[in-house]
XYZ file of C-alpha atoms in Angstrom:
448
model
C 37.143 165.952 -66.985
C 38.456 169.457 -66.348
C 37.348 171.257 -63.224
C 35.352 174.484 -63.277
C 38.475 176.497 -62.404
C 40.436 174.881 -65.247
C 37.606 175.551 -67.693
C 37.510 179.209 -66.633
C 41.295 179.504 -66.950
C 41.121 178.024 -70.456
C 38.458 180.560 -71.471
C 40.435 183.597 -70.299
C 41.062 186.090 -73.108
C 41.461 189.787 -73.727
C 37.706 190.307 -73.524
C 37.628 188.847 -70.010
C 40.549 191.037 -69.021
C 38.908 194.164 -70.443
C 35.825 193.605 -68.260
C 37.793 193.151 -65.012
C 37.653 196.786 -63.894
C 38.839 196.008 -60.346
C 41.954 194.354 -61.773
C 42.590 197.429 -63.949
C 42.584 199.652 -60.854
C 45.000 197.326 -59.072
C 47.407 197.256 -62.038
C 47.341 201.044 -62.446
C 47.948 201.533 -58.729
C 50.936 199.166 -58.888
C 52.404 200.970 -61.922
C 52.046 204.404 -60.334
C 53.608 203.175 -57.105
C 56.600 201.788 -59.017
C 56.960 205.095 -60.892
C 57.061 206.960 -57.568
C 59.720 204.511 -56.378
C 61.841 205.063 -59.478
C 61.594 208.855 -59.135
C 62.904 208.604 -55.577
C 66.022 206.764 -56.743
C 67.078 209.927 -58.641
C 66.698 212.432 -55.764
C 70.146 212.763 -54.097
C 70.692 213.535 -50.442
C 72.161 217.037 -49.874
C 75.763 217.934 -49.169
C 77.686 215.424 -51.338
C 80.236 216.179 -54.041
C 78.830 214.004 -56.829
C 82.142 213.531 -58.675
C 84.039 212.544 -55.515
C 81.311 210.150 -54.447
C 81.221 208.533 -57.884
C 84.963 207.897 -57.663
C 84.616 206.445 -54.142
C 81.722 204.232 -55.216
C 83.534 202.871 -58.256
C 86.373 201.690 -56.032
C 83.896 199.492 -54.132
C 81.367 198.738 -56.883
C 82.739 195.290 -57.591
C 81.781 193.995 -54.175
C 78.732 193.820 -51.988
C 77.883 197.474 -52.706
C 77.442 196.521 -56.359
C 74.723 194.064 -55.371
C 73.215 196.665 -53.030
C 73.175 199.163 -55.900
C 71.479 196.620 -58.162
C 68.710 195.882 -55.640
C 68.103 199.609 -55.134
C 67.844 200.382 -58.841
C 71.028 202.471 -58.923
C 70.048 204.577 -55.895
C 73.317 203.768 -54.069
C 75.385 204.902 -57.036
C 73.565 208.243 -56.908
C 73.245 208.203 -53.073
C 69.553 208.952 -53.425
C 66.925 209.151 -50.699
C 66.017 205.507 -51.378
C 69.619 204.278 -51.176
C 68.876 201.892 -48.291
C 65.884 200.545 -50.236
C 63.874 197.936 -48.255
C 66.913 196.024 -46.975
C 66.514 197.221 -43.332
C 62.895 196.033 -43.451
C 63.971 192.631 -44.765
C 66.666 192.366 -42.069
C 64.085 193.269 -39.417
C 61.714 190.621 -40.798
C 64.479 188.018 -40.524
C 65.200 188.919 -36.910
C 61.520 188.930 -35.913
C 60.879 185.583 -37.596
C 63.972 184.046 -36.004
C 62.940 185.307 -32.573
C 59.428 184.063 -33.276
C 60.790 180.508 -33.174
C 62.985 180.797 -30.053
C 61.508 183.639 -27.937
C 58.435 182.185 -26.106
C 56.228 185.347 -25.998
C 56.706 185.982 -29.718
C 56.354 182.282 -30.522
C 52.996 182.328 -28.729
C 51.949 185.388 -30.728
C 52.928 183.685 -33.977
C 51.198 180.379 -33.262
C 48.187 181.334 -31.148
C 47.724 185.078 -31.626
C 45.823 184.836 -34.895
C 45.339 188.058 -36.833
C 46.008 190.227 -33.757
C 49.274 188.417 -33.092
C 50.353 188.842 -36.694
C 49.637 192.588 -36.533
C 51.644 192.871 -33.299
C 54.648 191.115 -34.847
C 54.360 193.349 -37.920
C 54.457 196.384 -35.643
C 57.605 195.049 -33.958
C 59.099 194.589 -37.435
C 58.408 198.240 -38.255
C 60.021 199.463 -35.038
C 63.085 197.316 -35.677
C 63.218 198.577 -39.282
C 63.535 202.140 -37.992
C 66.356 201.137 -35.644
C 68.286 199.235 -38.321
C 67.814 202.025 -40.873
C 69.151 204.577 -38.385
C 72.212 202.431 -37.645
C 72.974 201.746 -41.310
C 72.455 205.353 -42.389
C 74.627 206.562 -39.502
C 77.501 204.318 -40.575
C 77.101 205.444 -44.178
C 77.057 209.132 -43.209
C 80.029 208.752 -40.835
C 82.038 206.917 -43.469
C 81.383 209.647 -46.029
C 82.327 212.374 -43.533
C 85.679 210.676 -42.960
C 86.355 210.468 -46.707
C 88.388 213.528 -47.829
C 86.720 216.100 -50.096
C 83.438 214.204 -50.258
C 81.242 216.481 -48.087
C 80.762 220.177 -48.804
C 78.565 221.124 -45.782
C 78.916 221.008 -41.997
C 79.721 217.389 -40.999
C 77.309 217.296 -38.032
C 74.448 218.682 -40.097
C 75.306 216.237 -42.894
C 75.187 213.208 -40.570
C 71.841 214.267 -39.065
C 70.242 215.094 -42.427
C 71.534 211.864 -44.016
C 70.222 209.684 -41.179
C 66.802 211.362 -41.319
C 66.624 211.240 -45.127
C 67.721 207.625 -45.609
C 65.610 206.357 -42.704
C 62.579 208.254 -43.987
C 63.154 206.838 -47.468
C 63.201 203.277 -46.138
C 60.024 203.801 -44.086
C 58.261 205.297 -47.108
C 59.240 202.294 -49.248
C 58.051 199.917 -46.524
C 54.673 201.688 -46.515
C 54.596 201.752 -50.322
C 55.276 198.011 -50.478
C 52.441 197.302 -48.052
C 50.100 199.464 -50.139
C 51.022 197.555 -53.306
C 50.339 194.245 -51.565
C 46.905 195.329 -50.308
C 45.716 197.582 -53.154
C 47.788 196.454 -56.116
C 48.931 193.218 -57.734
C 51.711 191.026 -56.364
C 53.922 191.201 -53.292
C 54.873 194.841 -52.787
C 58.338 194.365 -51.281
C 59.316 191.800 -53.935
C 58.035 194.087 -56.697
C 60.144 196.998 -55.418
C 63.264 194.828 -55.537
C 62.154 193.514 -58.945
C 61.753 197.082 -60.253
C 65.226 198.011 -59.026
C 66.842 195.042 -60.757
C 64.970 195.564 -64.033
C 65.876 199.279 -63.998
C 69.634 198.577 -63.989
C 69.365 195.618 -66.397
C 69.840 197.688 -69.617
C 72.905 199.399 -68.127
C 74.372 196.038 -67.078
C 73.824 194.605 -70.557
C 75.415 197.650 -72.187
C 78.439 197.372 -69.900
C 78.818 193.694 -70.757
C 78.655 194.323 -74.520
C 81.026 197.280 -74.128
C 83.517 195.006 -72.363
C 83.288 192.604 -75.300
C 83.738 195.453 -77.788
C 86.870 196.891 -76.188
C 88.373 193.436 -75.677
C 88.242 193.161 -71.885
C 85.838 190.235 -72.388
C 86.324 187.749 -75.212
C 83.476 186.648 -77.463
C 83.479 183.122 -76.014
C 82.814 184.445 -72.513
C 79.993 186.663 -73.802
C 78.332 183.716 -75.560
C 78.793 181.572 -72.451
C 77.087 184.218 -70.300
C 74.139 184.495 -72.724
C 73.711 180.714 -72.831
C 74.011 180.590 -69.045
C 71.269 183.210 -68.615
C 68.942 181.329 -70.974
C 69.668 177.979 -69.315
C 69.237 179.348 -65.795
C 65.954 181.027 -66.756
C 64.586 177.740 -68.121
C 65.768 175.908 -64.992
C 64.122 178.482 -62.711
C 60.771 178.232 -64.513
C 60.908 174.432 -64.417
C 61.853 174.211 -60.731
C 59.416 176.888 -59.574
C 56.541 175.013 -61.208
C 57.658 171.607 -59.931
C 55.828 170.006 -57.032
C 55.288 166.693 -55.314
C 51.573 165.834 -55.257
C 50.544 163.592 -52.373
C 47.309 161.662 -52.862
C 44.675 162.409 -50.196
C 41.603 160.180 -49.861
C 38.344 160.890 -48.059
C 36.246 157.911 -46.838
C 32.607 157.499 -47.724
C 30.040 158.288 -45.031
C 26.284 157.973 -44.958
C 24.072 160.853 -43.860
C 20.454 159.710 -43.814
C 19.804 157.942 -47.087
C 22.621 159.669 -48.973
C 26.305 158.783 -49.314
C 28.919 161.523 -49.065
C 32.686 161.517 -49.481
C 34.774 158.909 -51.190
C 36.597 161.631 -53.127
C 40.337 161.970 -53.756
C 42.448 165.083 -54.013
C 46.088 166.058 -53.976
C 48.240 167.893 -51.461
C 50.820 169.817 -53.540
C 54.274 170.325 -51.998
C 56.514 172.656 -53.985
C 60.170 171.784 -54.429
C 60.992 175.403 -53.617
C 58.511 176.285 -50.878
C 60.469 179.366 -49.765
C 60.475 181.104 -53.180
C 62.896 184.030 -53.545
C 63.048 184.681 -49.798
C 66.372 182.832 -49.104
C 68.591 184.827 -51.528
C 66.925 188.108 -50.515
C 67.400 187.345 -46.820
C 70.990 186.180 -47.396
C 71.824 189.325 -49.377
C 70.248 191.491 -46.696
C 72.272 189.893 -43.889
C 75.491 190.282 -45.878
C 74.661 193.911 -46.618
C 74.027 194.769 -42.979
C 77.679 194.585 -41.777
C 79.185 195.251 -45.191
C 77.517 198.671 -45.436
C 79.543 200.018 -42.532
C 82.714 198.152 -43.540
C 82.631 199.409 -47.126
C 81.908 202.984 -46.016
C 84.808 203.083 -43.565
C 87.136 201.296 -45.973
C 87.188 204.417 -48.190
C 88.302 206.690 -45.335
C 91.699 207.351 -43.725
C 91.889 204.547 -41.171
C 94.072 204.221 -38.055
C 96.523 201.343 -37.816
C 94.247 199.194 -35.663
C 91.643 199.239 -38.465
C 94.102 198.471 -41.251
C 92.463 195.054 -41.743
C 89.134 196.599 -42.741
C 89.866 197.114 -46.480
C 91.036 193.490 -46.740
C 87.883 192.214 -45.005
C 85.752 194.378 -47.294
C 87.589 192.990 -50.309
C 86.725 189.442 -49.245
C 83.023 190.338 -49.484
C 83.290 191.127 -53.178
C 81.600 189.074 -55.861
C 83.434 185.873 -56.676
C 85.556 185.826 -53.510
C 85.599 182.480 -51.604
C 84.420 184.043 -48.317
C 81.502 185.769 -50.025
C 80.476 182.593 -51.853
C 80.764 180.487 -48.691
C 78.696 182.871 -46.560
C 76.163 183.495 -49.297
C 75.622 179.814 -50.079
C 75.411 178.863 -46.400
C 72.846 181.577 -45.656
C 70.737 180.574 -48.662
C 70.583 176.939 -47.537
C 69.798 177.975 -43.950
C 66.941 180.278 -44.952
C 65.505 177.662 -47.330
C 65.004 175.299 -44.398
C 64.067 178.032 -41.936
C 61.435 179.723 -44.089
C 59.959 176.392 -45.185
C 59.502 175.461 -41.517
C 57.766 178.799 -40.923
C 55.267 178.630 -43.799
C 54.488 174.890 -43.653
C 53.763 173.037 -40.407
C 53.404 169.252 -40.959
C 51.624 168.771 -37.624
C 48.964 171.394 -38.402
C 48.474 169.993 -41.902
C 48.114 166.431 -40.566
C 45.621 167.629 -37.937
C 43.542 169.458 -40.566
C 43.479 166.346 -42.747
C 42.352 164.237 -39.789
C 39.709 166.780 -38.826
C 38.085 166.639 -42.258
C 38.421 162.879 -42.586
C 41.257 162.867 -45.121
C 44.201 160.509 -45.013
C 47.258 159.535 -47.057
C 46.978 155.955 -48.393
C 49.050 153.591 -46.254
C 49.786 156.262 -43.602
C 47.954 156.458 -40.289
C 46.257 159.804 -39.571
C 47.751 162.072 -36.932
C 51.362 161.709 -35.819
C 52.382 159.245 -38.551
C 51.016 161.553 -41.237
C 52.916 164.519 -39.751
C 56.133 162.483 -39.705
C 55.641 161.422 -43.313
C 54.918 164.998 -44.435
C 58.054 166.187 -42.631
C 60.038 163.352 -44.266
C 58.879 164.318 -47.769
C 59.184 168.065 -47.200
C 62.728 167.782 -45.830
C 63.915 165.944 -48.921
C 62.143 168.369 -51.221
C 63.776 171.258 -49.376
C 67.213 169.683 -49.833
C 66.612 169.672 -53.585
C 65.173 173.204 -53.508
C 68.022 174.606 -51.401
C 70.601 172.997 -53.689
C 68.877 174.428 -56.757
C 68.693 177.970 -55.363
C 72.289 177.880 -54.106
C 73.485 176.623 -57.496
C 71.547 179.289 -59.397
C 72.912 182.070 -57.172
C 76.521 180.840 -56.963
C 77.052 179.686 -60.552
C 77.536 183.255 -61.888
C 79.763 184.016 -58.883
C 82.037 181.106 -59.833
C 82.055 182.235 -63.448
C 82.993 185.729 -62.311
C 85.879 184.377 -60.244
C 87.371 182.197 -62.972
C 86.845 184.592 -65.894
C 87.509 187.847 -64.020
C 84.410 189.427 -65.592
C 82.480 191.910 -63.459
C 78.694 191.848 -63.933
C 75.832 192.187 -61.496
C 72.917 190.579 -63.361
C 73.760 187.243 -61.770
C 71.769 184.265 -60.590
C 70.224 186.038 -57.606
C 68.759 188.873 -59.651
C 67.649 186.458 -62.381
C 65.914 184.258 -59.795
C 64.103 187.269 -58.327
C 63.032 188.625 -61.720
C 61.693 185.300 -63.037
C 60.031 184.251 -59.764
C 58.375 187.612 -59.095
C 57.143 187.733 -62.703
C 55.594 184.261 -62.374
C 54.018 185.148 -59.020
C 52.561 188.411 -60.339
C 51.138 186.714 -63.431
C 49.593 184.027 -61.200
C 47.934 186.719 -59.054
C 46.570 188.461 -62.144
C 45.107 185.133 -63.275
C 43.560 184.578 -59.842
C 41.891 188.016 -60.020
C 40.565 187.142 -63.480
C 39.271 183.822 -62.137
C 37.487 185.619 -59.309
C 35.958 188.028 -61.825
C 34.820 185.100 -63.997
C 33.241 183.357 -60.992
C 31.395 186.541 -60.022
C 30.051 186.799 -63.569
C 28.816 183.212 -63.512
C 27.128 183.717 -60.131
C 25.342 186.859 -61.356
C 24.154 185.049 -64.493
C 22.832 182.109 -62.472
C 20.956 184.482 -60.138
C 19.408 186.322 -63.077
C 18.284 183.050 -64.631
C 16.827 181.908 -61.297
C 14.971 185.183 -60.931
C 13.435 184.925 -64.408
C 12.144 181.479 -63.607
């Protein structure tokens, strides 16, 4: 027999959606926030010769800057106020979470601090975001100053104004993402990245079809790419919905003359517990040093920095070094983030506290060991799946020589964020349905 939640989900329709006024407000707030974000990607920072910058960008667009431009919705290509996007915030989150597992004071805040500890760590993340944004924007500004004929104002004023503008843009986006999470629908930071990718998707598709039209890409490669996108999308949906369900039993107990318990439930463990975090974190860490390297690679370099253009070239899409670093970071963050969001010992203790147990497994330490055993093997499968999805287009790019940026990483983010946002909309509708049922039951009780 279906549960009450399943019955409500089955009865959801347009009429139920039209009555959920709170959900309407959240959706409208999210849409307006994304519109503000898109407007900011078209406001350029002052003092740049647009034609010269476009030429300098095109020389590096095939590498890591191309991915950076995709995540920012084309803001890098226009050197807009949101050019850094939320990548400094993501890098700061990585550093804080890593230190939260090895630095004792922060580890104590994470494990025992509760809501206050979480707010303190979030504040540290914001401070570190400012520092990283200042460093990245300084390297970008310095690199552009050293590029001939690119700046048409005083270099010192340009560096200061660029650092202030780009850092301010990142902090505004960080605040906007937090507002979307609390007052809108979905995860704000993920939705900002999602919006950037979707915004450049039509341009990427047009470039791909244009390459096929002029003959730089043959028809077979174009068909292969289309089939690959469809197949990867199906695989992402299947894997993101896959889970291992562990049977949990609760023993019967007698309270007075009544028997309670004896129920069974399931503990769902997703194959991909970390979601889209690993590729986003991996991209962010690769962008952090590559931003400065790519900026300086376009300038007149002294002899002792003659290796910099070669190193920058190795961080381009399809290059072995890029694929090796990217795949390794994805696998690492799959295991790291899974260990952060799911603690087998805490889960086993909660099961023991409420009388639940896994059939054939002793409560307590044995249950924690079994959960860790199952979760580790699920994470191996999940990490392999994410790495394959993200690196398959990179390998295709290397062997076919085709340049395109709507690869596995962006496809994974788009599909996963869409599924997560739809799930949150459904949860809001469920909550609205429950509230309606409660009100009806109270009215009926009052009439009686």
